[in-house]
Each structure stands twice: as C-alpha cells, then as structure tokens.
Amino acid sequence: MVDGFDLVIVGAGPAGLEAARSASRAGRKVAVIDDNPRPGGQIWRHDPTGRAARPLRRLLSDLQSHEATRLFPGHRLVAFESGPTLVLESATGAQRIRGECLLLATGARELFLPFPGWTLPGIYGAGGLQALAKGGWPVAGRRVVLAGSGPLLLASAATLLRHGARIEGILEQAPTTDLLGFLALLPRWPLQTLAALALLRRLFRVPYWRGSWVTEARGREGLQEIVITDGRRESVLPCELLGTGYGLVPNIEAANLLGCELTAGPHPAVRVGSRGETSRPGLYAAGEITGIGGAGRARLQGALAGAAAVGDRRQADRLLGRSRHAEAYGRHLARHFRLGEPVRHLARPETILCRCEEVPLARIAEIPGDDSRSLRLLTRIGMGPCQGRICLHALAETRPEPFLPDWLTRPRPPLFPARLETLAGPERGPLP
Amino acid sequence: MTRDLIVVGCGIVGASIALAAQRAGLRTELVEAAFPGTGVSAAGMGHLVVLDGAELALSARSLELWRELLEREPGLSEYRRTGTLWVAENGTELAALARSQDRLRAAGVPSELRDAAGLAREEPALASDLAGGLLLAGDGIVYPPKAVHQILSCALALGARIRTGQRATALTGDGVVLEGNLRLSGEVVIATGPSGPELLPELPLVPRKGHLVITEATASPPRHQIVEAGYTRGLHAPDGLSVAMNVQPRPTGQLLIGSSRESGLSDSEVSPEVLAAMLGRVLRFLPGLGRLSALRTWTGLRPATPDGLPYIGRVPGRRGVWAALGHEGLGITTAPATAELLVDGILGRKSILDPAPYDPARCLG
C-alpha cells in the first residue's frame, strides 16, 4: 500500500496533468496514475518521430520540480477497496494506493457505429489508427481513409500523413451546413481556432467529403475497398486501411462504480459542479469524462478541479470564467457534429455488433422487449473482455427509443480484466 | 379469466412447474414481473449436482429428470456433463467424502473415490498437498438463462401461456390480482424466489448473498467442476460469511468461480473483501490460476429457509395456494423434481419422492 497522498489523480492526459500541476503548486502531495507507459493521454500520446507536444513538455517539467508529486505510468486502475483504496495493476504485479481526495480524469473513447464489414482486418478506430502510427506501426505508402464524425478524423489524418500514409479522403457524416455553422462561431475560441487552422493547413490537399459516410467495407482476408455515399449516390473507393469513429464517449466506468451522479442518455458523462466536484464528497472529475469538449477545455477543467480538490480557492476562482467559456465550446461541438439518422442503421442482420462474443444484429432482434439485462443474458452481448465498452454504446445508437442499459445501473468491478491474484489481495501469503 | 394453474414467477422453478403441469394436462398461465430467468436463476452457476445431505433425494431425482430433458438437445442450455470433483484438503475431509460415498450409493448415485495420486491424475492443476477427492460423473452444468428459456419454450409449445412485465400484487382466495387490477382465477403456485414473502409473509425466507467471478478463456481449463469438500460446512453455517472454492469450466474455456455465502444481506453490491477471501480460497487449491484475468463479477441472492430445505407444497390456511420457494443455492438443480412433487400434489397423485420434508407447514407456528 502506498499511502499519504493529498490527491490521487487517475489519468495523465491534459486534464489529469493540469490538475496535478495545480495541486503540486499548492504544495500538496500528488499521485498520478495512468495505464499507458508514458504520460500524455490520447491527445499528447508519445510520438517517437516528433518532439513531445510543447504543453506536455512544460507540464512534465513543472511536475518534476515538485518532489512530492509521483507519476505511476503503466498502472491500470482495476478496482476500488474500502477507503476508497485504488487497486492498480501493472505488467508485473499489483499495487494499492490511497489519498485524501480522488480526481478522475479518465478521458473518453471512440464511438463506433457498426456497418457491414466493419470487423475486417484493416479497420481501426480513427484515434486507434493514430495511436498505432505514433507507436511505430508502419503506415508509410498505405492508402488510408478516415470516416465518421468530428475533429478527431482531421487530427488522425494529420498524424498519418506525417508518418507517410496516403490519405485517400476524409468522410464527415455531418452536412456542409452544420460544418459552416461550426466554423462561423469557432473564432469565439481562439485556441481551438488556431488548432483547427494548423490541421487544415496540413491537410489542404486531402479530399474532405461532407455529408458522406461508409456504408460497407469489403475484402477477402483484409480490407480492400469501401462503399461510400452522400445519401444519394454510392461509389466504391479502394483502400487498405480505414480509421472510423463517430465521436467520443466519456470513460465514466470508475466514477460510476464509485456512485457518482451521471448525465442522462446512452453515453453519459459525470455530472460536476463548476469546480469539478462530483456528487460524492472528496471526489472530483475533469476533462472528457465530464463531457466531450477537447483538450483546451480539459486543461482548464483539470487546472480548476485540481486546485479545488486541495482547497486552493483563489486559483480555482481565477479560472472559473475561462472554464465556463471552454464549456460552451463542448456544446458548440456537440450541436454541429450531431449524428444523422442513416449512420445509425447501417448494420445488416448478419453484421456483428459485439465483437468479443460475436453477436450479430439478427440475434439481438430475436429477443423480445427492451430489457437490456435479458438481452445481455441471452445473447451475451457486452459480456466479453471489453465489457460492453464498444458494443453497448453502438447498440444504444441503433435503438429508436431511449435505452437505459443495465451496465450503467449496476456497475461492478473489475473496471478492466484483472488477474485473480490482484483481486485476491496482498494478505494472502506466498503459496506452498 | 380462469386457468387450471397460475404460476407466479418465471425463473427456473416456475418454468419447470409450468412444463410439468402442462404435461399433466393442466392449463397453465405464468406471471412474471420482469423477464423470464433474469432473477435468482440468472445469477446462479448452473451446476447440476447431486448433493449429499438433506437434499440428496431431491437432487438425485432432479438429475435424472434433467438428463432426460437435456441429453436430447444439449446445445439449447449449453449443457455439458462435466461431473463434480469434490476435493479433500486433509484426511478428515477425505474420510467424510468416503462416508458420503456410502450414502450416495444407498441412494443409487454412482461415485468414485480418489486418493492423492488419483486426484492429481483427474486434475493436474490442483495443488500437490491435497488428500484426495470424490468424483460424481453424472453431474453437469448448464447456462441458466438459456435453461430457463429451453424449459419455458417446451411449456409454451404444450399450450402454457405467459404474461411478462406484470406483477402479482395479491392473493384473492381463488386466484391472484395483477397490477392494473386484472384478476386471474385458478390454483396458484408462488415461485418468486426471494420475493416470496411479498405474497406469503407467513413463510420465513431470508436472502443469502453470493458472489461469482468469470475469467477470460484459458487454454487448459479443468475438465470437472471442482468443489472443495469444505463447501458443505458453509451450507450449515447460518450466520456470517463463508467462502469455499468452487470452479466450473465453461464450454468457452472460461472459468466460472464461486462461492460465498452471507446471510441477511439483500443488496447487490460486489464486496472486494468477499471477492478477495473467495479467490484466496481458489488460489489455495488451484495455485496456477493467479495470472488468469477476471472479466466480470456479480452477486445473487439465494432465498433460504430456516432449515435449508425448500418449501414445496400446499400453504396451510390458504385455499388453492402452493409454494415452490426457498431453494437456496440449489434451485437450478432441484427445479425439475420440485415441479414433479408439486404437480403430483396438486393432482393428488402419489409421487416418487416423499413430499413430507418439504411441506411448508413445518415452518409455520
């Protein structure tokens, strides 16, 4: 057991690291845990071909100057014990850690909408493909298409381009009118505007099809071509890799397990007050876990919540105004990249919805009623290693009526697959 | 509306009763407040086991009925005849297993005793310091949600009817009232598991909470369901927490792991402390499993009677009301024999088993 921290932060992305800096500056003892081998989260994921992002370098050097701050990279939070004590797992063993306050900055994951052929080798999440390229997976010279919705498609395309991929095109399901509406008000957020301009400059040669999406992927052993449409005409586009993602959904599992209040809907976020406080005392949340709004918003929220969590009211109050403004950007994003109806209903009866348990849509349609528990019990959807993180969100999108999944109402440990010896605890002595 | 028999609750017990009743020519209507098989039945391991002790006769008869049903279409309930390997930690436990073998033999249930070396041959992954074991080759496993649906489908095919999402709110003397004031008349069977006391407050029933864990698939799963001989100690310890190693190989190569018992708790929270104690027990017997990952955990409530035996029979002091409640952790196993006993009772037929030990009257003042 590692004990005696004033604040334990889960997640070393923009929100988590800013929170750590705020709390460290206030002179507190802080721990930051993250399951990736290096800090930075998804947006600042380490890329050996380039220098680390400037804000990340600044944050890490600031944190290094505080001796009381400890980073635990390569440690995944798998469960809580009373206290709450955090049960962490690394490649080699388990660790237990406890602090006065807890701040969750667990980020977001991609939303996938199944379409025929989406399980073919060669198809990845848009962000997943970006992460693979940064990790050194070879993409040079390969023909890549990015399809789905949201700014992540552009960020992923820019990374892939830098690693030598041939980007055949980017398909954005949102129609041109929505995108123009997004751009028209974007200058209200100068940082986000600069980031968008930088991306567009790097991608100016890449075709960007608005109001378009992939209806089918084909190939023998791996992806060979995709069928694309603008809702009127279909055409075929050969490619080797497809990165797809229809926006992001907050990683609320840890917060949910601790009983934090969530927002309504199939992709809930953690409900927080203006200083990042959740409905549970001593428990804070910041960044994409509280709603999708990008790195700028996440950094501000993290800095604010980190200060609030260690009782630095002055610093927290100073950041309040800017944080509210960044909050509005999240709403702006959601309004203009909302998902159209056609992309929700691309799956055919034989299309696999749950990859872990290989459950096709037809099997789900057989189950009468809309009780998510019997659906799960009888089809086994969501019961595999990903624990429904992908399929249950996809399923919710395909349903016309509001669908309250039982995995939200009855969260249980472990948060990720965890070794039996981890859950058996440290008290058990060495075995004979 | 009038039916011969109204079965309240469509878990494994209710569905089995509907099937037995319909086979006996009784027009049956099932009433289920939620969805079939999503209560206690879904939370169970689905271990079909002949259990030495007070329920030996009931479980042995049930296994005969189960095999009759399942061996025709084993796929529907994901049935497999894994057998049960009871494992003794020391000489005292092995001697107890030997005495158990005598009682099983007297009841016509075959079993084979194993010494330490024989045990290691049956399951090489077991710890090397164990004394031996007892193998019941006739035992098996099912996936309970699908078993409920297989039985329910058989009953519906024979003409039974079901209402789902409708709660029975009261007994009327000649039937039940459902939410929305719909009245059904006929003989009534209450098979609502831990909710039994809502309609039959006179029958004492306490929940006994249990935890389960499912792992990722392993390349070399055990062949049998493996249970430590000390498991039965927990059955007789009415209070507090008891844990025991109970490991079931699923057809997918995953392991389903139990078990824990806590009396009087009715919440569904997974307790890390109970999990730790339970898994500690598992790693004592199967030390090689430490690096295997758990995918999910959950809890269930076993409805328990004061003496550990289920209520199967007419409820004294009520006209036309029957109970099939309190099967504790053995409901999946004992559902078919429960149904047989109950339907024989309703029809006034002589049954293969003696109904007296299960008569609800025994627990009424």
Tab-separated table of N, CA and C in Angstrom, chain B residues 115-224:
chain	number	residue	atom	x	y	z
B	115	ASP	N	-7.575	-41.176	-4.360
B	115	ASP	CA	-6.528	-40.803	-3.399
B	115	ASP	C	-5.752	-39.620	-3.992
B	116	ALA	N	-4.695	-39.206	-3.282
B	116	ALA	CA	-3.958	-38.018	-3.720
B	116	ALA	C	-3.452	-38.155	-5.153
B	117	ALA	N	-2.890	-39.337	-5.470
B	117	ALA	CA	-2.346	-39.521	-6.820
B	117	ALA	C	-3.468	-39.558	-7.847
B	118	GLY	N	-4.574	-40.220	-7.485
B	118	GLY	CA	-5.714	-40.297	-8.398
B	118	GLY	C	-6.304	-38.923	-8.663
B	119	LEU	N	-6.329	-38.095	-7.630
B	119	LEU	CA	-6.846	-36.733	-7.761
B	119	LEU	C	-5.975	-35.936	-8.737
B	120	ALA	N	-4.660	-36.093	-8.585
B	120	ALA	CA	-3.735	-35.374	-9.459
B	120	ALA	C	-3.913	-35.816	-10.903
B	121	ARG	N	-4.248	-37.104	-11.113
B	121	ARG	CA	-4.477	-37.557	-12.485
B	121	ARG	C	-5.756	-36.961	-13.058
B	122	GLU	N	-6.796	-36.832	-12.216
B	122	GLU	CA	-8.054	-36.239	-12.686
B	122	GLU	C	-7.842	-34.770	-13.071
B	123	GLU	N	-7.151	-34.010	-12.208
B	123	GLU	CA	-6.954	-32.579	-12.420
B	123	GLU	C	-5.529	-32.197	-12.023
B	124	PRO	N	-4.610	-32.232	-12.978
B	124	PRO	CA	-3.202	-31.952	-12.657
B	124	PRO	C	-2.969	-30.533	-12.119
B	125	ALA	N	-3.894	-29.621	-12.358
B	125	ALA	CA	-3.675	-28.240	-11.911
B	125	ALA	C	-3.919	-28.055	-10.419
B	126	LEU	N	-4.498	-29.069	-9.755
B	126	LEU	CA	-4.773	-28.932	-8.319
B	126	LEU	C	-3.469	-28.912	-7.521
B	127	ALA	N	-3.489	-28.248	-6.381
B	127	ALA	CA	-2.316	-28.180	-5.503
B	127	ALA	C	-1.857	-29.589	-5.155
B	128	SER	N	-0.554	-29.742	-4.886
B	128	SER	CA	0.005	-31.088	-4.722
B	128	SER	C	-0.174	-31.633	-3.304
B	129	ASP	N	-0.663	-30.805	-2.372
B	129	ASP	CA	-0.730	-31.263	-0.976
B	129	ASP	C	-2.131	-31.714	-0.568
B	130	LEU	N	-2.997	-32.053	-1.533
B	130	LEU	CA	-4.374	-32.411	-1.188
B	130	LEU	C	-4.475	-33.913	-0.904
B	131	ALA	N	-5.516	-34.304	-0.133
B	131	ALA	CA	-5.605	-35.684	0.341
B	131	ALA	C	-6.296	-36.604	-0.654
B	132	GLY	N	-7.194	-36.085	-1.446
B	132	GLY	CA	-7.927	-36.924	-2.380
B	132	GLY	C	-9.236	-36.271	-2.765
B	133	GLY	N	-10.142	-37.088	-3.340
B	133	GLY	CA	-11.399	-36.493	-3.775
B	133	GLY	C	-12.454	-37.526	-4.081
B	134	LEU	N	-13.635	-37.036	-4.407
B	134	LEU	CA	-14.754	-37.902	-4.775
B	134	LEU	C	-15.342	-37.369	-6.076
B	135	LEU	N	-15.441	-38.261	-7.068
B	135	LEU	CA	-15.923	-37.851	-8.386
B	135	LEU	C	-17.346	-38.344	-8.609
B	136	LEU	N	-18.257	-37.409	-8.900
B	136	LEU	CA	-19.619	-37.756	-9.290
B	136	LEU	C	-19.746	-37.486	-10.784
B	137	ALA	N	-19.623	-38.563	-11.569
B	137	ALA	CA	-19.517	-38.366	-13.014
B	137	ALA	C	-20.836	-37.966	-13.662
B	138	GLY	N	-21.954	-38.161	-12.952
B	138	GLY	CA	-23.251	-37.852	-13.568
B	138	GLY	C	-23.644	-36.389	-13.503
B	139	ASP	N	-22.911	-35.593	-12.715
B	139	ASP	CA	-23.257	-34.166	-12.568
B	139	ASP	C	-22.923	-33.405	-13.850
B	140	GLY	N	-23.468	-32.218	-13.965
B	140	GLY	CA	-23.221	-31.445	-15.183
B	140	GLY	C	-23.414	-29.962	-14.968
B	141	ILE	N	-23.358	-29.247	-16.058
B	141	ILE	CA	-23.540	-27.789	-15.988
B	141	ILE	C	-24.471	-27.327	-17.117
B	142	VAL	N	-25.187	-26.225	-16.857
B	142	VAL	CA	-25.983	-25.557	-17.892
B	142	VAL	C	-25.709	-24.056	-17.796
B	143	TYR	N	-26.127	-23.320	-18.831
B	143	TYR	CA	-26.128	-21.863	-18.747
B	143	TYR	C	-27.542	-21.456	-18.336
B	144	PRO	N	-27.730	-21.037	-17.080
B	144	PRO	CA	-29.090	-20.926	-16.527
B	144	PRO	C	-30.076	-20.074	-17.345
B	145	PRO	N	-29.693	-18.882	-17.859
B	145	PRO	CA	-30.700	-18.117	-18.609
B	145	PRO	C	-31.258	-18.907	-19.791
B	146	LYS	N	-30.380	-19.674	-20.449
B	146	LYS	CA	-30.858	-20.450	-21.587
B	146	LYS	C	-31.633	-21.678	-21.137
B	147	ALA	N	-31.268	-22.255	-19.988
B	147	ALA	CA	-32.017	-23.394	-19.469
B	147	ALA	C	-33.456	-22.972	-19.165
B	148	VAL	N	-33.621	-21.789	-18.568
B	148	VAL	CA	-34.977	-21.296	-18.296
B	148	VAL	C	-35.753	-21.184	-19.609
B	149	HIS	N	-35.095	-20.645	-20.627
B	149	HIS	CA	-35.798	-20.457	-21.900
B	149	HIS	C	-36.101	-21.770	-22.607
B	150	GLN	N	-35.206	-22.752	-22.447
B	150	GLN	CA	-35.480	-24.054	-23.061
B	150	GLN	C	-36.725	-24.683	-22.428
B	151	ILE	N	-36.790	-24.643	-21.097
B	151	ILE	CA	-37.934	-25.231	-20.397
B	151	ILE	C	-39.202	-24.448	-20.691
B	152	LEU	N	-39.072	-23.112	-20.674
B	152	LEU	CA	-40.230	-22.269	-20.959
B	152	LEU	C	-40.754	-22.543	-22.373
B	153	SER	N	-39.851	-22.673	-23.334
B	153	SER	CA	-40.293	-22.942	-24.712
B	153	SER	C	-41.049	-24.260	-24.797
B	154	CYS	N	-40.550	-25.283	-24.082
B	154	CYS	CA	-41.264	-26.576	-24.065
B	154	CYS	C	-42.670	-26.400	-23.510
B	155	ALA	N	-42.767	-25.628	-22.405
B	155	ALA	CA	-44.078	-25.431	-21.769
B	155	ALA	C	-45.009	-24.671	-22.704
B	156	LEU	N	-44.483	-23.621	-23.359
B	156	LEU	CA	-45.321	-22.815	-24.258
B	156	LEU	C	-45.770	-23.658	-25.455
B	157	ALA	N	-44.869	-24.539	-25.925
B	157	ALA	CA	-45.222	-25.386	-27.068
B	157	ALA	C	-46.360	-26.330	-26.715
B	158	LEU	N	-46.480	-26.680	-25.429
B	158	LEU	CA	-47.563	-27.574	-24.992
B	158	LEU	C	-48.834	-26.797	-24.650
B	159	GLY	N	-48.807	-25.479	-24.803
B	159	GLY	CA	-50.031	-24.697	-24.593
B	159	GLY	C	-50.025	-23.791	-23.378
B	160	ALA	N	-48.919	-23.763	-22.622
B	160	ALA	CA	-48.859	-22.844	-21.489
B	160	ALA	C	-48.839	-21.408	-22.022
B	161	ARG	N	-49.256	-20.461	-21.191
B	161	ARG	CA	-49.208	-19.042	-21.582
B	161	ARG	C	-48.342	-18.286	-20.589
B	162	ILE	N	-47.853	-17.131	-21.024
B	162	ILE	CA	-47.038	-16.325	-20.101
B	162	ILE	C	-47.397	-14.855	-20.235
B	163	ARG	N	-47.405	-14.150	-19.102
B	163	ARG	CA	-47.500	-12.679	-19.066
B	163	ARG	C	-46.216	-12.166	-18.471
B	164	THR	N	-45.485	-11.354	-19.217
B	164	THR	CA	-44.248	-10.789	-18.654
B	164	THR	C	-44.473	-9.325	-18.333
B	165	GLY	N	-43.646	-8.812	-17.438
B	165	GLY	CA	-43.744	-7.404	-17.033
B	165	GLY	C	-45.009	-7.134	-16.220
B	166	GLN	N	-45.604	-8.180	-15.647
B	166	GLN	CA	-46.814	-7.989	-14.830
B	166	GLN	C	-46.603	-8.620	-13.460
B	167	ARG	N	-46.766	-7.803	-12.449
B	167	ARG	CA	-46.517	-8.248	-11.085
B	167	ARG	C	-47.832	-8.685	-10.444
B	168	ALA	N	-47.806	-9.828	-9.780
B	168	ALA	CA	-48.963	-10.243	-8.995
B	168	ALA	C	-48.907	-9.495	-7.665
B	169	THR	N	-49.981	-8.760	-7.341
B	169	THR	CA	-49.931	-7.907	-6.151
B	169	THR	C	-50.606	-8.528	-4.936
B	170	ALA	N	-51.570	-9.423	-5.158
B	170	ALA	CA	-52.259	-10.001	-4.001
B	170	ALA	C	-52.903	-11.330	-4.365
B	171	LEU	N	-53.114	-12.149	-3.330
B	171	LEU	CA	-53.857	-13.390	-3.487
B	171	LEU	C	-55.311	-13.106	-3.127
B	172	THR	N	-56.254	-13.691	-3.882
B	172	THR	CA	-57.658	-13.334	-3.671
B	172	THR	C	-58.461	-14.418	-2.967
B	173	GLY	N	-57.895	-15.602	-2.815
B	173	GLY	CA	-58.698	-16.701	-2.276
B	173	GLY	C	-59.087	-17.668	-3.389
B	174	ASP	N	-59.283	-17.145	-4.600
B	174	ASP	CA	-59.486	-18.074	-5.713
B	174	ASP	C	-58.566	-17.737	-6.894
B	175	GLY	N	-57.466	-17.036	-6.594
B	175	GLY	CA	-56.515	-16.704	-7.656
B	175	GLY	C	-55.613	-15.553	-7.242
B	176	VAL	N	-55.221	-14.755	-8.231
B	176	VAL	CA	-54.348	-13.608	-7.933
B	176	VAL	C	-54.871	-12.351	-8.629
B	177	VAL	N	-54.447	-11.200	-8.088
B	177	VAL	CA	-54.692	-9.914	-8.749
B	177	VAL	C	-53.356	-9.431	-9.288
B	178	LEU	N	-53.379	-8.962	-10.514
B	178	LEU	CA	-52.169	-8.394	-11.099
B	178	LEU	C	-52.250	-6.873	-11.042
B	179	GLU	N	-51.108	-6.239	-11.245
B	179	GLU	CA	-51.088	-4.781	-11.379
B	179	GLU	C	-52.103	-4.379	-12.438
B	180	GLY	N	-52.803	-3.288	-12.221
B	180	GLY	CA	-53.823	-2.885	-13.181
B	180	GLY	C	-55.136	-3.593	-12.890
B	181	ASN	N	-55.180	-4.281	-11.727
B	181	ASN	CA	-56.415	-4.883	-11.223
B	181	ASN	C	-56.968	-6.038	-12.061
B	182	LEU	N	-56.126	-6.641	-12.895
B	182	LEU	CA	-56.566	-7.813	-13.648
B	182	LEU	C	-56.597	-9.018	-12.705
B	183	ARG	N	-57.726	-9.755	-12.749
B	183	ARG	CA	-57.849	-10.924	-11.870
B	183	ARG	C	-57.703	-12.214	-12.662
B	184	LEU	N	-56.905	-13.130	-12.119
B	184	LEU	CA	-56.795	-14.463	-12.707
B	184	LEU	C	-57.263	-15.444	-11.651
B	185	SER	N	-58.133	-16.402	-12.040
B	185	SER	CA	-58.533	-17.378	-11.031
B	185	SER	C	-58.061	-18.774	-11.419
B	186	GLY	N	-57.811	-19.557	-10.374
B	186	GLY	CA	-57.277	-20.898	-10.529
B	186	GLY	C	-56.412	-21.217	-9.326
B	187	GLU	N	-55.880	-22.435	-9.285
B	187	GLU	CA	-54.907	-22.769	-8.241
B	187	GLU	C	-53.666	-21.916	-8.491
B	188	VAL	N	-52.989	-21.503	-7.415
B	188	VAL	CA	-51.849	-20.600	-7.575
B	188	VAL	C	-50.587	-21.223	-6.988
B	189	VAL	N	-49.495	-21.152	-7.750
B	189	VAL	CA	-48.185	-21.542	-7.218
B	189	VAL	C	-47.332	-20.285	-7.108
B	190	ILE	N	-46.733	-20.066	-5.936
B	190	ILE	CA	-45.824	-18.938	-5.765
B	190	ILE	C	-44.391	-19.462	-5.927
B	191	ALA	N	-43.719	-18.955	-6.978
B	191	ALA	CA	-42.342	-19.397	-7.268
B	191	ALA	C	-41.494	-18.159	-7.560
B	192	THR	N	-41.576	-17.182	-6.653
B	192	THR	CA	-40.948	-15.885	-6.908
B	192	THR	C	-39.622	-15.721	-6.175
B	193	GLY	N	-39.022	-16.832	-5.749
B	193	GLY	CA	-37.698	-16.741	-5.132
B	193	GLY	C	-37.681	-15.835	-3.919
B	194	PRO	N	-36.713	-14.918	-3.844
B	194	PRO	CA	-36.585	-14.089	-2.644
B	194	PRO	C	-37.762	-13.146	-2.435
B	195	SER	N	-38.598	-12.911	-3.476
B	195	SER	CA	-39.771	-12.055	-3.283
B	195	SER	C	-40.953	-12.826	-2.719
B	196	GLY	N	-40.760	-14.093	-2.417
B	196	GLY	CA	-41.847	-14.914	-1.883
B	196	GLY	C	-42.656	-14.267	-0.772
B	197	PRO	N	-41.981	-13.670	0.239
B	197	PRO	CA	-42.717	-13.098	1.359
B	197	PRO	C	-43.681	-11.964	0.984
B	198	GLU	N	-43.525	-11.340	-0.200
B	198	GLU	CA	-44.479	-10.298	-0.597
B	198	GLU	C	-45.893	-10.869	-0.674
B	199	LEU	N	-46.041	-12.100	-1.149
B	199	LEU	CA	-47.364	-12.706	-1.244
B	199	LEU	C	-47.619	-13.695	-0.109
B	200	LEU	N	-46.546	-14.291	0.429
B	200	LEU	CA	-46.699	-15.275	1.501
B	200	LEU	C	-45.837	-14.871	2.694
B	201	PRO	N	-46.263	-13.810	3.410
B	201	PRO	CA	-45.425	-13.328	4.517
B	201	PRO	C	-45.264	-14.340	5.640
B	202	GLU	N	-46.145	-15.333	5.688
B	202	GLU	CA	-46.072	-16.296	6.806
B	202	GLU	C	-44.914	-17.285	6.653
B	203	LEU	N	-44.366	-17.408	5.433
B	203	LEU	CA	-43.283	-18.377	5.246
B	203	LEU	C	-41.930	-17.681	5.409
B	204	PRO	N	-41.172	-18.027	6.459
B	204	PRO	CA	-39.888	-17.344	6.674
B	204	PRO	C	-38.885	-17.652	5.569
B	205	LEU	N	-38.265	-16.590	5.053
B	205	LEU	CA	-37.328	-16.718	3.953
B	205	LEU	C	-36.298	-15.604	4.104
B	206	VAL	N	-35.024	-15.959	4.125
B	206	VAL	CA	-34.001	-14.900	4.184
B	206	VAL	C	-33.070	-15.029	2.978
B	207	PRO	N	-32.643	-13.880	2.461
B	207	PRO	CA	-31.700	-13.961	1.336
B	207	PRO	C	-30.306	-14.311	1.831
B	208	ARG	N	-29.598	-15.137	1.092
B	208	ARG	CA	-28.180	-15.392	1.370
B	208	ARG	C	-27.413	-14.994	0.124
B	209	LYS	N	-26.641	-13.933	0.307
B	209	LYS	CA	-25.965	-13.337	-0.844
B	209	LYS	C	-24.750	-14.160	-1.252
B	210	GLY	N	-24.501	-14.219	-2.550
B	210	GLY	CA	-23.324	-14.923	-3.053
B	210	GLY	C	-22.630	-14.127	-4.133
B	211	HIS	N	-21.324	-14.316	-4.251
B	211	HIS	CA	-20.520	-13.659	-5.284
B	211	HIS	C	-20.047	-14.661	-6.323
B	212	LEU	N	-19.966	-14.217	-7.569
B	212	LEU	CA	-19.388	-15.045	-8.623
B	212	LEU	C	-18.425	-14.225	-9.474
B	213	VAL	N	-17.464	-14.925	-10.063
B	213	VAL	CA	-16.452	-14.297	-10.923
B	213	VAL	C	-16.355	-15.115	-12.202
B	214	ILE	N	-16.269	-14.459	-13.357
B	214	ILE	CA	-15.975	-15.184	-14.599
B	214	ILE	C	-14.642	-14.687	-15.143
B	215	THR	N	-13.831	-15.628	-15.616
B	215	THR	CA	-12.500	-15.263	-16.100
B	215	THR	C	-12.472	-15.234	-17.623
B	216	GLU	N	-11.350	-14.789	-18.148
B	216	GLU	CA	-11.074	-14.940	-19.574
B	216	GLU	C	-10.903	-16.441	-19.864
B	217	ALA	N	-10.848	-16.806	-21.151
B	217	ALA	CA	-10.675	-18.205	-21.506
B	217	ALA	C	-9.244	-18.646	-21.210
B	218	THR	N	-9.102	-19.881	-20.754
B	218	THR	CA	-7.770	-20.433	-20.510
B	218	THR	C	-7.554	-21.627	-21.438
B	219	ALA	N	-6.310	-21.831	-21.830
B	219	ALA	CA	-6.003	-22.885	-22.803
B	219	ALA	C	-6.216	-24.270	-22.199
B	220	SER	N	-5.996	-24.406	-20.892
B	220	SER	CA	-6.133	-25.728	-20.280
B	220	SER	C	-7.052	-25.660	-19.061
B	221	PRO	N	-8.351	-25.530	-19.305
B	221	PRO	CA	-9.286	-25.488	-18.171
B	221	PRO	C	-9.413	-26.864	-17.530
B	222	PRO	N	-9.820	-26.918	-16.253
B	222	PRO	CA	-10.090	-28.230	-15.647
B	222	PRO	C	-11.238	-28.914	-16.394
B	223	ARG	N	-11.299	-30.245	-16.294
B	223	ARG	CA	-12.355	-30.974	-17.008
B	223	ARG	C	-13.646	-31.023	-16.201
B	224	HIS	N	-13.502	-31.044	-14.864
B	224	HIS	CA	-14.676	-31.185	-13.997
B	224	HIS	C	-15.002	-29.867	-13.316
